[in-house]
JSON list of C-alpha atoms in Angstrom, two decimals:
[
{"chain": "A", "resi": 273, "resn": "UNK", "atom": "CA", "xyz": [-1.43, 2.52, 15.51]},
{"chain": "A", "resi": 274, "resn": "UNK", "atom": "CA", "xyz": [1.71, 3.80, 13.98]},
{"chain": "A", "resi": 275, "resn": "UNK", "atom": "CA", "xyz": [1.98, 4.44, 10.21]},
{"chain": "A", "resi": 276, "resn": "UNK", "atom": "CA", "xyz": [5.24, 4.96, 8.39]},
{"chain": "A", "resi": 277, "resn": "UNK", "atom": "CA", "xyz": [6.25, 5.02, 4.78]},
{"chain": "A", "resi": 278, "resn": "UNK", "atom": "CA", "xyz": [8.73, 6.03, 2.12]},
{"chain": "A", "resi": 279, "resn": "UNK", "atom": "CA", "xyz": [8.47, 6.15, -1.81]},
{"chain": "A", "resi": 280, "resn": "UNK", "atom": "CA", "xyz": [11.38, 6.53, -4.22]},
{"chain": "A", "resi": 281, "resn": "UNK", "atom": "CA", "xyz": [10.56, 7.50, -7.82]},
{"chain": "A", "resi": 282, "resn": "UNK", "atom": "CA", "xyz": [12.01, 5.54, -10.90]},
{"chain": "A", "resi": 283, "resn": "UNK", "atom": "CA", "xyz": [15.60, 6.62, -11.25]},
{"chain": "A", "resi": 284, "resn": "UNK", "atom": "CA", "xyz": [15.67, 9.87, -13.43]},
{"chain": "A", "resi": 285, "resn": "UNK", "atom": "CA", "xyz": [12.04, 10.76, -12.83]},
{"chain": "A", "resi": 286, "resn": "UNK", "atom": "CA", "xyz": [10.99, 13.94, -10.90]},
{"chain": "A", "resi": 287, "resn": "UNK", "atom": "CA", "xyz": [7.81, 12.67, -9.34]},
{"chain": "A", "resi": 288, "resn": "UNK", "atom": "CA", "xyz": [6.86, 9.09, -8.18]},
{"chain": "A", "resi": 289, "resn": "UNK", "atom": "CA", "xyz": [4.24, 6.90, -9.90]},
{"chain": "A", "resi": 290, "resn": "UNK", "atom": "CA", "xyz": [3.73, 5.24, -6.29]},
{"chain": "A", "resi": 291, "resn": "UNK", "atom": "CA", "xyz": [1.70, 6.87, -3.50]},
{"chain": "A", "resi": 292, "resn": "UNK", "atom": "CA", "xyz": [0.62, 5.97, 0.18]},
{"chain": "A", "resi": 293, "resn": "UNK", "atom": "CA", "xyz": [-2.69, 7.02, 1.45]},
{"chain": "A", "resi": 294, "resn": "UNK", "atom": "CA", "xyz": [-3.50, 7.19, 4.96]},
{"chain": "A", "resi": 295, "resn": "UNK", "atom": "CA", "xyz": [-7.06, 7.96, 6.26]},
{"chain": "A", "resi": 296, "resn": "UNK", "atom": "CA", "xyz": [-8.21, 7.79, 9.97]},
{"chain": "A", "resi": 297, "resn": "UNK", "atom": "CA", "xyz": [-11.77, 7.94, 11.19]},
{"chain": "A", "resi": 298, "resn": "UNK", "atom": "CA", "xyz": [-13.31, 7.17, 14.71]},
{"chain": "A", "resi": 299, "resn": "UNK", "atom": "CA", "xyz": [-13.22, 3.38, 14.03]},
{"chain": "A", "resi": 300, "resn": "UNK", "atom": "CA", "xyz": [-10.02, 2.58, 12.17]},
{"chain": "A", "resi": 301, "resn": "UNK", "atom": "CA", "xyz": [-7.05, 3.75, 10.20]},
{"chain": "A", "resi": 302, "resn": "UNK", "atom": "CA", "xyz": [-6.94, 2.95, 6.48]},
{"chain": "A", "resi": 303, "resn": "UNK", "atom": "CA", "xyz": [-3.57, 2.39, 4.81]},
{"chain": "A", "resi": 304, "resn": "UNK", "atom": "CA", "xyz": [-3.41, 2.19, 1.10]},
{"chain": "A", "resi": 305, "resn": "UNK", "atom": "CA", "xyz": [-0.28, 1.73, -1.38]},
{"chain": "A", "resi": 306, "resn": "UNK", "atom": "CA", "xyz": [-1.04, 2.72, -4.83]},
{"chain": "A", "resi": 307, "resn": "UNK", "atom": "CA", "xyz": [1.29, 1.97, -7.97]},
{"chain": "A", "resi": 308, "resn": "UNK", "atom": "CA", "xyz": [0.16, 3.94, -10.88]},
{"chain": "A", "resi": 309, "resn": "UNK", "atom": "CA", "xyz": [0.91, 1.79, -13.99]},
{"chain": "A", "resi": 310, "resn": "UNK", "atom": "CA", "xyz": [4.29, 2.64, -15.39]},
{"chain": "A", "resi": 311, "resn": "UNK", "atom": "CA", "xyz": [6.34, 5.51, -13.91]},
{"chain": "A", "resi": 312, "resn": "UNK", "atom": "CA", "xyz": [6.53, 9.51, -14.53]},
{"chain": "A", "resi": 313, "resn": "UNK", "atom": "CA", "xyz": [3.95, 12.09, -14.82]},
{"chain": "A", "resi": 314, "resn": "UNK", "atom": "CA", "xyz": [0.88, 10.06, -15.89]},
{"chain": "A", "resi": 315, "resn": "UNK", "atom": "CA", "xyz": [1.56, 7.39, -13.31]},
{"chain": "A", "resi": 316, "resn": "UNK", "atom": "CA", "xyz": [2.01, 9.89, -10.65]},
{"chain": "A", "resi": 317, "resn": "UNK", "atom": "CA", "xyz": [-1.50, 11.45, -11.85]},
{"chain": "A", "resi": 318, "resn": "UNK", "atom": "CA", "xyz": [-3.24, 8.10, -11.56]},
{"chain": "A", "resi": 319, "resn": "UNK", "atom": "CA", "xyz": [-1.67, 7.62, -8.02]},
{"chain": "A", "resi": 320, "resn": "UNK", "atom": "CA", "xyz": [-2.77, 10.84, -6.76]},
{"chain": "A", "resi": 321, "resn": "UNK", "atom": "CA", "xyz": [-6.19, 10.58, -7.87]},
{"chain": "A", "resi": 322, "resn": "UNK", "atom": "CA", "xyz": [-6.59, 7.25, -6.01]},
{"chain": "A", "resi": 323, "resn": "UNK", "atom": "CA", "xyz": [-5.02, 8.84, -3.08]},
{"chain": "A", "resi": 324, "resn": "UNK", "atom": "CA", "xyz": [-7.48, 11.69, -2.81]},
{"chain": "A", "resi": 325, "resn": "UNK", "atom": "CA", "xyz": [-10.23, 9.26, -3.29]},
{"chain": "A", "resi": 326, "resn": "UNK", "atom": "CA", "xyz": [-9.21, 7.25, -0.29]},
{"chain": "A", "resi": 327, "resn": "UNK", "atom": "CA", "xyz": [-8.37, 10.14, 1.96]},
{"chain": "A", "resi": 328, "resn": "UNK", "atom": "CA", "xyz": [-11.82, 11.61, 1.30]},
{"chain": "A", "resi": 329, "resn": "UNK", "atom": "CA", "xyz": [-13.72, 8.12, 2.11]},
{"chain": "A", "resi": 330, "resn": "UNK", "atom": "CA", "xyz": [-11.89, 7.04, 5.31]},
{"chain": "A", "resi": 331, "resn": "UNK", "atom": "CA", "xyz": [-14.80, 5.13, 6.72]},
{"chain": "A", "resi": 332, "resn": "UNK", "atom": "CA", "xyz": [-15.41, 2.90, 3.73]},
{"chain": "A", "resi": 333, "resn": "UNK", "atom": "CA", "xyz": [-14.37, -0.86, 3.37]},
{"chain": "A", "resi": 334, "resn": "UNK", "atom": "CA", "xyz": [-11.20, -1.75, 1.31]},
{"chain": "A", "resi": 335, "resn": "UNK", "atom": "CA", "xyz": [-13.36, -3.31, -1.32]},
{"chain": "A", "resi": 336, "resn": "UNK", "atom": "CA", "xyz": [-15.62, -0.36, -1.71]},
{"chain": "A", "resi": 337, "resn": "UNK", "atom": "CA", "xyz": [-12.54, 1.88, -1.64]},
{"chain": "A", "resi": 338, "resn": "UNK", "atom": "CA", "xyz": [-11.12, -0.13, -4.60]},
{"chain": "A", "resi": 339, "resn": "UNK", "atom": "CA", "xyz": [-14.50, 0.29, -6.21]},
{"chain": "A", "resi": 340, "resn": "UNK", "atom": "CA", "xyz": [-14.51, 4.00, -5.86]},
{"chain": "A", "resi": 341, "resn": "UNK", "atom": "CA", "xyz": [-10.81, 4.43, -7.09]},
{"chain": "A", "resi": 342, "resn": "UNK", "atom": "CA", "xyz": [-11.84, 2.08, -10.16]},
{"chain": "A", "resi": 343, "resn": "UNK", "atom": "CA", "xyz": [-14.60, 4.70, -10.96]},
{"chain": "A", "resi": 344, "resn": "UNK", "atom": "CA", "xyz": [-12.28, 7.61, -10.54]},
{"chain": "A", "resi": 345, "resn": "UNK", "atom": "CA", "xyz": [-9.22, 6.08, -12.52]},
{"chain": "A", "resi": 346, "resn": "UNK", "atom": "CA", "xyz": [-11.16, 5.25, -15.80]},
{"chain": "A", "resi": 347, "resn": "UNK", "atom": "CA", "xyz": [-9.51, 8.29, -17.45]},
{"chain": "A", "resi": 348, "resn": "UNK", "atom": "CA", "xyz": [-6.14, 7.59, -16.35]},
{"chain": "A", "resi": 349, "resn": "UNK", "atom": "CA", "xyz": [-3.59, 4.74, -17.10]},
{"chain": "A", "resi": 350, "resn": "UNK", "atom": "CA", "xyz": [-4.78, 2.93, -14.04]},
{"chain": "A", "resi": 351, "resn": "UNK", "atom": "CA", "xyz": [-3.13, 1.63, -10.84]},
{"chain": "A", "resi": 352, "resn": "UNK", "atom": "CA", "xyz": [-2.39, -1.45, -8.66]},
{"chain": "A", "resi": 353, "resn": "UNK", "atom": "CA", "xyz": [-3.62, -0.99, -5.12]},
{"chain": "A", "resi": 354, "resn": "UNK", "atom": "CA", "xyz": [-3.58, -2.65, -1.83]},
{"chain": "A", "resi": 355, "resn": "UNK", "atom": "CA", "xyz": [-5.74, -1.23, 0.87]},
{"chain": "A", "resi": 356, "resn": "UNK", "atom": "CA", "xyz": [-5.91, -2.40, 4.60]},
{"chain": "A", "resi": 357, "resn": "UNK", "atom": "CA", "xyz": [-8.20, -1.18, 7.22]},
{"chain": "A", "resi": 358, "resn": "UNK", "atom": "CA", "xyz": [-6.85, -1.57, 10.80]},
{"chain": "A", "resi": 359, "resn": "UNK", "atom": "CA", "xyz": [-8.88, -1.10, 13.89]},
{"chain": "A", "resi": 360, "resn": "UNK", "atom": "CA", "xyz": [-7.26, -0.28, 17.28]},
{"chain": "A", "resi": 361, "resn": "UNK", "atom": "CA", "xyz": [-8.19, -3.61, 18.48]},
{"chain": "A", "resi": 362, "resn": "UNK", "atom": "CA", "xyz": [-5.79, -5.17, 15.82]},
{"chain": "A", "resi": 363, "resn": "UNK", "atom": "CA", "xyz": [-8.56, -6.50, 13.66]},
{"chain": "A", "resi": 364, "resn": "UNK", "atom": "CA", "xyz": [-8.09, -5.74, 10.12]},
{"chain": "A", "resi": 365, "resn": "UNK", "atom": "CA", "xyz": [-9.20, -6.31, 6.35]},
{"chain": "A", "resi": 366, "resn": "UNK", "atom": "CA", "xyz": [-7.31, -6.12, 3.26]},
{"chain": "A", "resi": 367, "resn": "UNK", "atom": "CA", "xyz": [-8.21, -6.04, -0.34]},
{"chain": "A", "resi": 368, "resn": "UNK", "atom": "CA", "xyz": [-5.69, -5.57, -3.33]},
{"chain": "A", "resi": 369, "resn": "UNK", "atom": "CA", "xyz": [-5.78, -5.42, -7.06]},
{"chain": "A", "resi": 370, "resn": "UNK", "atom": "CA", "xyz": [-2.59, -5.96, -9.08]},
{"chain": "A", "resi": 371, "resn": "UNK", "atom": "CA", "xyz": [0.86, -6.39, -7.82]},
{"chain": "A", "resi": 372, "resn": "UNK", "atom": "CA", "xyz": [0.76, -4.83, -4.21]},
{"chain": "A", "resi": 373, "resn": "UNK", "atom": "CA", "xyz": [2.13, -7.37, -1.87]},
{"chain": "A", "resi": 374, "resn": "UNK", "atom": "CA", "xyz": [1.83, -7.70, 1.84]},
{"chain": "A", "resi": 375, "resn": "UNK", "atom": "CA", "xyz": [4.10, -9.18, 4.55]},
{"chain": "A", "resi": 376, "resn": "UNK", "atom": "CA", "xyz": [4.02, -9.28, 8.12]},
{"chain": "A", "resi": 377, "resn": "UNK", "atom": "CA", "xyz": [6.16, -9.88, 11.50]},
{"chain": "A", "resi": 378, "resn": "UNK", "atom": "CA", "xyz": [4.83, -10.92, 14.66]},
{"chain": "A", "resi": 379, "resn": "UNK", "atom": "CA", "xyz": [2.66, -13.57, 16.46]},
{"chain": "A", "resi": 380, "resn": "UNK", "atom": "CA", "xyz": [0.01, -13.35, 13.96]},
{"chain": "A", "resi": 381, "resn": "UNK", "atom": "CA", "xyz": [1.27, -13.88, 10.39]},
{"chain": "A", "resi": 382, "resn": "UNK", "atom": "CA", "xyz": [-0.94, -12.13, 7.86]},
{"chain": "A", "resi": 383, "resn": "UNK", "atom": "CA", "xyz": [-1.82, -13.96, 4.58]},
{"chain": "A", "resi": 384, "resn": "UNK", "atom": "CA", "xyz": [-3.35, -11.39, 2.27]},
{"chain": "A", "resi": 385, "resn": "UNK", "atom": "CA", "xyz": [-3.22, -11.42, -1.52]},
{"chain": "A", "resi": 386, "resn": "UNK", "atom": "CA", "xyz": [-3.90, -8.98, -4.34]},
{"chain": "A", "resi": 387, "resn": "UNK", "atom": "CA", "xyz": [-6.02, -10.37, -7.23]},
{"chain": "A", "resi": 388, "resn": "UNK", "atom": "CA", "xyz": [-5.04, -9.65, -10.93]},
{"chain": "A", "resi": 389, "resn": "UNK", "atom": "CA", "xyz": [-6.22, -6.71, -12.80]},
{"chain": "A", "resi": 390, "resn": "UNK", "atom": "CA", "xyz": [-5.78, -2.97, -12.99]},
{"chain": "A", "resi": 391, "resn": "UNK", "atom": "CA", "xyz": [-7.89, -0.49, -11.00]},
{"chain": "A", "resi": 392, "resn": "UNK", "atom": "CA", "xyz": [-9.38, 2.02, -13.48]},
{"chain": "A", "resi": 393, "resn": "UNK", "atom": "CA", "xyz": [-9.55, -0.63, -16.32]},
{"chain": "A", "resi": 394, "resn": "UNK", "atom": "CA", "xyz": [-10.01, -4.19, -15.59]},
{"chain": "A", "resi": 395, "resn": "UNK", "atom": "CA", "xyz": [-11.00, -5.28, -12.22]},
{"chain": "A", "resi": 396, "resn": "UNK", "atom": "CA", "xyz": [-12.77, -8.34, -11.29]},
{"chain": "A", "resi": 397, "resn": "UNK", "atom": "CA", "xyz": [-14.74, -8.83, -7.97]},
{"chain": "A", "resi": 398, "resn": "UNK", "atom": "CA", "xyz": [-12.66, -7.65, -5.09]},
{"chain": "A", "resi": 399, "resn": "UNK", "atom": "CA", "xyz": [-12.17, -10.16, -2.30]},
{"chain": "A", "resi": 400, "resn": "UNK", "atom": "CA", "xyz": [-11.32, -9.09, 1.06]},
{"chain": "A", "resi": 401, "resn": "UNK", "atom": "CA", "xyz": [-9.45, -11.00, 3.65]},
{"chain": "A", "resi": 402, "resn": "UNK", "atom": "CA", "xyz": [-9.23, -10.64, 7.64]},
{"chain": "A", "resi": 403, "resn": "UNK", "atom": "CA", "xyz": [-6.26, -10.54, 9.85]},
{"chain": "A", "resi": 404, "resn": "UNK", "atom": "CA", "xyz": [-5.37, -9.93, 13.40]},
{"chain": "A", "resi": 405, "resn": "UNK", "atom": "CA", "xyz": [-2.42, -7.91, 14.54]},
{"chain": "A", "resi": 406, "resn": "UNK", "atom": "CA", "xyz": [-1.18, -8.32, 18.16]},
{"chain": "A", "resi": 407, "resn": "UNK", "atom": "CA", "xyz": [0.95, -5.62, 20.08]},
{"chain": "A", "resi": 408, "resn": "UNK", "atom": "CA", "xyz": [4.15, -5.01, 18.28]},
{"chain": "A", "resi": 409, "resn": "UNK", "atom": "CA", "xyz": [3.14, -6.78, 15.23]},
{"chain": "A", "resi": 410, "resn": "UNK", "atom": "CA", "xyz": [4.22, -5.09, 11.91]},
{"chain": "A", "resi": 411, "resn": "UNK", "atom": "CA", "xyz": [2.36, -5.06, 8.70]},
{"chain": "A", "resi": 412, "resn": "UNK", "atom": "CA", "xyz": [4.09, -3.93, 5.36]},
{"chain": "A", "resi": 413, "resn": "UNK", "atom": "CA", "xyz": [2.37, -3.21, 2.14]},
{"chain": "A", "resi": 414, "resn": "UNK", "atom": "CA", "xyz": [4.71, -2.71, -0.50]},
{"chain": "A", "resi": 415, "resn": "UNK", "atom": "CA", "xyz": [4.86, -1.96, -4.47]},
{"chain": "A", "resi": 416, "resn": "UNK", "atom": "CA", "xyz": [6.28, -4.38, -7.12]},
{"chain": "A", "resi": 417, "resn": "UNK", "atom": "CA", "xyz": [9.10, -1.75, -7.11]},
{"chain": "A", "resi": 418, "resn": "UNK", "atom": "CA", "xyz": [10.71, -3.82, -4.02]},
{"chain": "A", "resi": 419, "resn": "UNK", "atom": "CA", "xyz": [11.94, -7.42, -4.25]},
{"chain": "A", "resi": 420, "resn": "UNK", "atom": "CA", "xyz": [9.32, -10.22, -3.03]},
{"chain": "A", "resi": 421, "resn": "UNK", "atom": "CA", "xyz": [12.20, -11.40, -0.96]},
{"chain": "A", "resi": 422, "resn": "UNK", "atom": "CA", "xyz": [11.59, -8.35, 1.25]},
{"chain": "A", "resi": 423, "resn": "UNK", "atom": "CA", "xyz": [12.24, -9.09, 5.01]},
{"chain": "A", "resi": 424, "resn": "UNK", "atom": "CA", "xyz": [10.93, -7.43, 7.78]},
{"chain": "A", "resi": 425, "resn": "UNK", "atom": "CA", "xyz": [13.39, -8.87, 10.50]},
{"chain": "A", "resi": 426, "resn": "UNK", "atom": "CA", "xyz": [15.52, -5.56, 10.46]},
{"chain": "A", "resi": 427, "resn": "UNK", "atom": "CA", "xyz": [12.51, -3.42, 11.12]},
{"chain": "A", "resi": 428, "resn": "UNK", "atom": "CA", "xyz": [13.14, -1.26, 14.11]},
{"chain": "A", "resi": 429, "resn": "UNK", "atom": "CA", "xyz": [9.72, -0.45, 15.78]},
{"chain": "A", "resi": 430, "resn": "UNK", "atom": "CA", "xyz": [11.11, 2.44, 17.77]},
{"chain": "A", "resi": 431, "resn": "UNK", "atom": "CA", "xyz": [12.24, 4.06, 14.12]},
{"chain": "A", "resi": 432, "resn": "UNK", "atom": "CA", "xyz": [9.33, 3.10, 11.76]},
{"chain": "A", "resi": 433, "resn": "UNK", "atom": "CA", "xyz": [9.94, 6.04, 9.27]},
{"chain": "A", "resi": 434, "resn": "UNK", "atom": "CA", "xyz": [13.81, 5.11, 9.06]},
{"chain": "A", "resi": 435, "resn": "UNK", "atom": "CA", "xyz": [12.82, 1.49, 8.68]},
{"chain": "A", "resi": 436, "resn": "UNK", "atom": "CA", "xyz": [10.48, 2.19, 5.61]},
{"chain": "A", "resi": 437, "resn": "UNK", "atom": "CA", "xyz": [13.49, 4.04, 3.85]},
{"chain": "A", "resi": 438, "resn": "UNK", "atom": "CA", "xyz": [15.96, 1.02, 4.58]},
{"chain": "A", "resi": 439, "resn": "UNK", "atom": "CA", "xyz": [13.42, -1.45, 3.06]},
{"chain": "A", "resi": 440, "resn": "UNK", "atom": "CA", "xyz": [13.36, 0.61, -0.06]},
{"chain": "A", "resi": 441, "resn": "UNK", "atom": "CA", "xyz": [17.13, 1.05, -0.01]},
{"chain": "A", "resi": 442, "resn": "UNK", "atom": "CA", "xyz": [17.61, -2.56, 0.37]},
{"chain": "A", "resi": 443, "resn": "UNK", "atom": "CA", "xyz": [15.12, -4.29, -1.56]},
{"chain": "A", "resi": 444, "resn": "UNK", "atom": "CA", "xyz": [14.22, -1.65, -4.20]},
{"chain": "A", "resi": 445, "resn": "UNK", "atom": "CA", "xyz": [14.32, -2.46, -7.82]},
{"chain": "A", "resi": 446, "resn": "UNK", "atom": "CA", "xyz": [16.54, 0.11, -10.06]},
{"chain": "A", "resi": 447, "resn": "UNK", "atom": "CA", "xyz": [13.96, -0.33, -12.95]},
{"chain": "A", "resi": 448, "resn": "UNK", "atom": "CA", "xyz": [10.65, 0.97, -11.09]},
{"chain": "A", "resi": 449, "resn": "UNK", "atom": "CA", "xyz": [9.17, 3.38, -8.49]},
{"chain": "A", "resi": 450, "resn": "UNK", "atom": "CA", "xyz": [9.32, 1.73, -4.97]},
{"chain": "A", "resi": 451, "resn": "UNK", "atom": "CA", "xyz": [7.19, 2.02, -1.86]},
{"chain": "A", "resi": 452, "resn": "UNK", "atom": "CA", "xyz": [7.05, 0.37, 1.51]},
{"chain": "A", "resi": 453, "resn": "UNK", "atom": "CA", "xyz": [4.39, 1.11, 3.96]},
{"chain": "A", "resi": 454, "resn": "UNK", "atom": "CA", "xyz": [4.57, 0.10, 7.61]},
{"chain": "A", "resi": 455, "resn": "UNK", "atom": "CA", "xyz": [1.71, -0.13, 10.21]},
{"chain": "A", "resi": 456, "resn": "UNK", "atom": "CA", "xyz": [2.34, -1.23, 13.74]},
{"chain": "A", "resi": 457, "resn": "UNK", "atom": "CA", "xyz": [-0.06, -1.83, 16.66]},
{"chain": "A", "resi": 458, "resn": "UNK", "atom": "CA", "xyz": [1.29, -0.19, 19.84]}
]
């Protein structure tokens, strides 16, 4: 499994209110995109709290990670979050709250949605969905700072980090933080 990501802060801000968390254990890789509400220092703080929770609980399911983050973010402005847990076999599970989107390219299209709410404030029951990635398939989690018209057709699987940067440059909106996180099964 290869992972690459890129985040850009809201124009004029020093810090980004989005974050990417990657946690690896013996069973799988967990990839999360976190979008602290708003932008600036308080959004950044919320995203960093969630990132630490995910990175220190690598073996939990996406739903349990969202619940742990919900508890940890209560004294922050909260966040939208999407969490994917990806096994080396290609099987995966995704759960999301708020406006984190998922796109994929490959033989096994991924159909995953985030449900309404704010992690840390108003979070309904979390629903996980299952998916399967094949060799060479690309999964993208992205914040609402990118257009929903995002296309993965130009992702260069040999240069995932550069591809994440290009996605943010091409599909990023000027009025928000923007993050794209890519995962590819080798």
